[in-house]
C-alpha positions as a printed Julia matrix, in Angstrom:
205×3 Matrix{Float64}:
  92.83   -96.79  -20.17
  89.5    -98.3   -21.18
  88.01   -98.37  -24.63
  85.36   -95.87  -25.53
  81.87   -97.43  -25.98
  81.96   -97.25  -29.74
  85.52   -98.68  -29.82
  84.44  -101.51  -27.54
  81.41  -102.25  -29.81
  83.84  -102.48  -32.82
  86.19  -104.79  -30.91
  83.23  -107.04  -29.82
  82.04  -107.13  -33.44
  85.55  -108.07  -34.62
  85.75  -110.99  -32.11
  82.28  -112.27  -33.19
  83.46  -112.21  -36.77
  86.97  -113.47  -36.32
  86.26  -116.02  -33.55
  87.86  -116.66  -30.16
  91.53  -117.05  -31.24
  94.42  -114.59  -30.86
  93.77  -111.46  -32.86
  96.77  -109.61  -34.41
  96.14  -105.93  -34.83
  97.99  -105.87  -38.18
  95.78  -108.62  -39.75
  92.5   -108.87  -37.79
  91.42  -105.32  -38.15
  91.64  -105.75  -41.96
  88.38  -107.78  -41.71
  86.47  -104.7   -40.63
  84.79  -102.15  -42.94
  87.09   -99.23  -43.47
  85.53   -96.76  -40.96
  85.56   -99.36  -38.11
  88.96  -100.6   -39.16
  90.47   -97.13  -38.88
  88.83   -96.35  -35.6
  89.77   -99.64  -33.91
  93.36   -99.63  -35.38
  93.82   -96.05  -34.08
  92.53   -96.99  -30.62
  94.72  -100.16  -30.44
  97.81   -98.17  -31.68
  97.16   -95.35  -29.21
  97.29   -97.94  -26.43
 100.32   -99.66  -28.07
  98.43  -103.01  -28.32
  99.77  -105.65  -30.74
  97.58  -108.68  -29.76
  94.05  -108.99  -28.63
  93.15  -112.28  -26.79
  89.35  -112.6   -26.25
  88.4   -114.37  -23.02
  85.49  -116.5   -24.18
  83.52  -118.9   -21.98
  81.13  -120.92  -24.2
  79.3   -118.11  -26.16
  80.06  -115.29  -23.76
  82.97  -112.88  -24.07
  83.93  -112.04  -20.48
  86.81  -109.74  -21.36
  90.08  -109.22  -23.26
  93.73  -109.81  -22.57
  95.65  -106.99  -24.38
  99.36  -107.31  -25.1
 101.83  -104.8   -26.38
 104.67  -105.49  -28.88
 107.16  -108.09  -27.82
 110.56  -106.65  -27.09
 112.98  -107.1   -30.06
 110.72  -109.2   -32.36
 107.25  -110.07  -33.4
 105.14  -112.81  -31.8
 105.78  -116.31  -33.28
 103.38  -119.15  -33.88
 104.78  -120.77  -30.78
 104.07  -117.64  -28.72
 100.44  -117.56  -30.05
  99.81  -121.17  -29.06
 101.28  -120.61  -25.61
  99.1   -117.51  -25.2
  95.99  -119.36  -26.33
  96.71  -121.94  -23.55
  97.11  -119.17  -21.05
  93.93  -117.59  -22.13
  91.98  -120.83  -21.61
  93.41  -121.19  -18.04
  92.6   -117.56  -17.46
  88.99  -117.97  -18.52
  88.59  -120.91  -16.15
  90.11  -118.97  -13.31
  87.77  -116.0   -13.94
  84.69  -118.2   -14.08
  85.78  -119.9   -10.87
  86.26  -116.53   -9.23
  82.78  -115.54  -10.46
  81.25  -118.64   -8.94
  83.02  -118.05   -5.65
  81.65  -114.47   -5.66
  78.13  -115.7    -6.39
  78.37  -118.07   -3.44
  79.75  -115.28   -1.28
  76.94  -112.97   -2.3
  74.41  -115.73   -1.53
  75.96  -116.39    1.89
  75.9   -112.63    2.58
  72.22  -112.34    1.5
  71.35  -115.43    3.59
  73.12  -114.16    6.68
  71.21  -110.82    6.26
  67.93  -112.73    6.04
  68.8   -114.91    9.01
  69.73  -111.82   11.07
  66.44  -110.08   10.09
  64.43  -113.17   10.99
  66.27  -113.4    14.31
  65.44  -109.84   15.1
  61.76  -110.46   14.23
  61.72  -113.53   16.42
  63.22  -111.67   19.41
  60.62  -108.91   18.9
  57.85  -111.5    18.75
  59.12  -113.34   21.79
  59.32  -110.06   23.75
  55.74  -109.34   22.77
  54.57  -112.89   23.77
  56.34  -112.48   27.17
  54.49  -109.25   27.71
  51.18  -110.74   26.75
  51.83  -113.75   29.07
  52.58  -111.4    31.96
  49.39  -109.52   31.25
  47.5   -112.8    31.18
  48.89  -113.9    34.52
  48.07  -110.48   36.07
  44.52  -110.71   34.77
  44.06  -114.33   36.07
  45.36  -113.3    39.46
  43.23  -110.23   39.76
  40.08  -111.92   38.47
  40.59  -114.96   40.71
  40.98  -112.8    43.86
  37.88  -110.79   42.91
  35.8   -113.94   42.4
  37.05  -115.83   45.44
  36.1   -113.17   47.97
  32.29  -113.15   47.28
  32.14  -116.84   46.82
  33.78  -117.47   50.21
  31.18  -115.18   51.67
  28.31  -117.08   49.98
  29.75  -120.4    51.15
  30.1   -119.16   54.71
  26.52  -117.89   54.9
  25.12  -121.08   53.45
  27.1   -123.04   56.09
  25.44  -120.86   58.75
  22.01  -121.6    57.43
  22.71  -125.28   57.25
  23.87  -125.34   60.85
  20.6   -123.72   61.97
  22.03  -120.36   63.0
  18.97  -118.55   61.48
  16.36  -121.17   62.28
  15.37  -124.75   61.56
  15.9   -125.93   58.05
  13.53  -128.45   56.43
  14.75  -131.5    54.62
  13.96  -130.15   51.19
  15.66  -126.8    51.97
  18.73  -128.64   53.3
  19.05  -130.64   50.05
  18.95  -127.46   47.95
  21.36  -125.59   50.28
  23.78  -128.53   50.27
  23.75  -128.42   46.44
  24.44  -124.69   46.48
  27.14  -125.18   49.09
  28.9   -127.97   47.06
  28.81  -125.83   43.87
  30.32  -122.85   45.84
  33.09  -125.12   47.21
  33.95  -126.37   43.7
  34.03  -122.86   42.44
  36.39  -121.79   45.23
  38.74  -124.78   44.39
  38.61  -123.88   40.71
  39.55  -120.26   41.44
  42.46  -121.54   43.57
  43.63  -123.53   40.57
  43.58  -120.32   38.47
  45.73  -118.66   41.06
  48.09  -121.53   41.01
  48.39  -121.34   37.2
  49.15  -117.69   37.34
  52.12  -118.37   39.73
  53.56  -121.17   37.58
  56.67  -119.16   36.71
  60.34  -119.82   37.72
  60.96  -118.42   41.2
  57.39  -117.72   41.93
  55.87  -121.2    42.63
  56.78  -123.6    45.39
């Protein structure tokens, strides 16, 4: 099972005092003050732990490797050196796993942000398409509404110029021709507006 919070605090204090080497329960706990010594020794004995191997990366203790009594004999100096090597490799493996997890978390976060941005772009694009459709409908409606009266104006001016309502003086003709030309340009411009409103796939030939 896990250590209680106060037991873990005593163990952390022991590691800071003793260093990052292998801690033997029989000798290391003797460095503690009596109350802490008794509490930690009781916790380690309850869990049948004989050696504590701190997993230290630079100045950070990232965990502990806890070992019980060796079958048949005590741990030798050779055993301790081998365990210290294993601990160093274990620390490297844990730090690598942490780095991989950080990268995975970043990737997951990035994917979520990309997915959110994509959804926003789709919504914006849908809104733009709706606005574009509304614009085309307005252009088409406005163009038709403008073209009808202008065509009538242009027709009546043509009748006047042709003398259908009486003789036209030279000065009147010049003014009427100006008005007729302007009306004709406006009709062409409105026709261009109608063309623009039809510039969509499948609608314009």
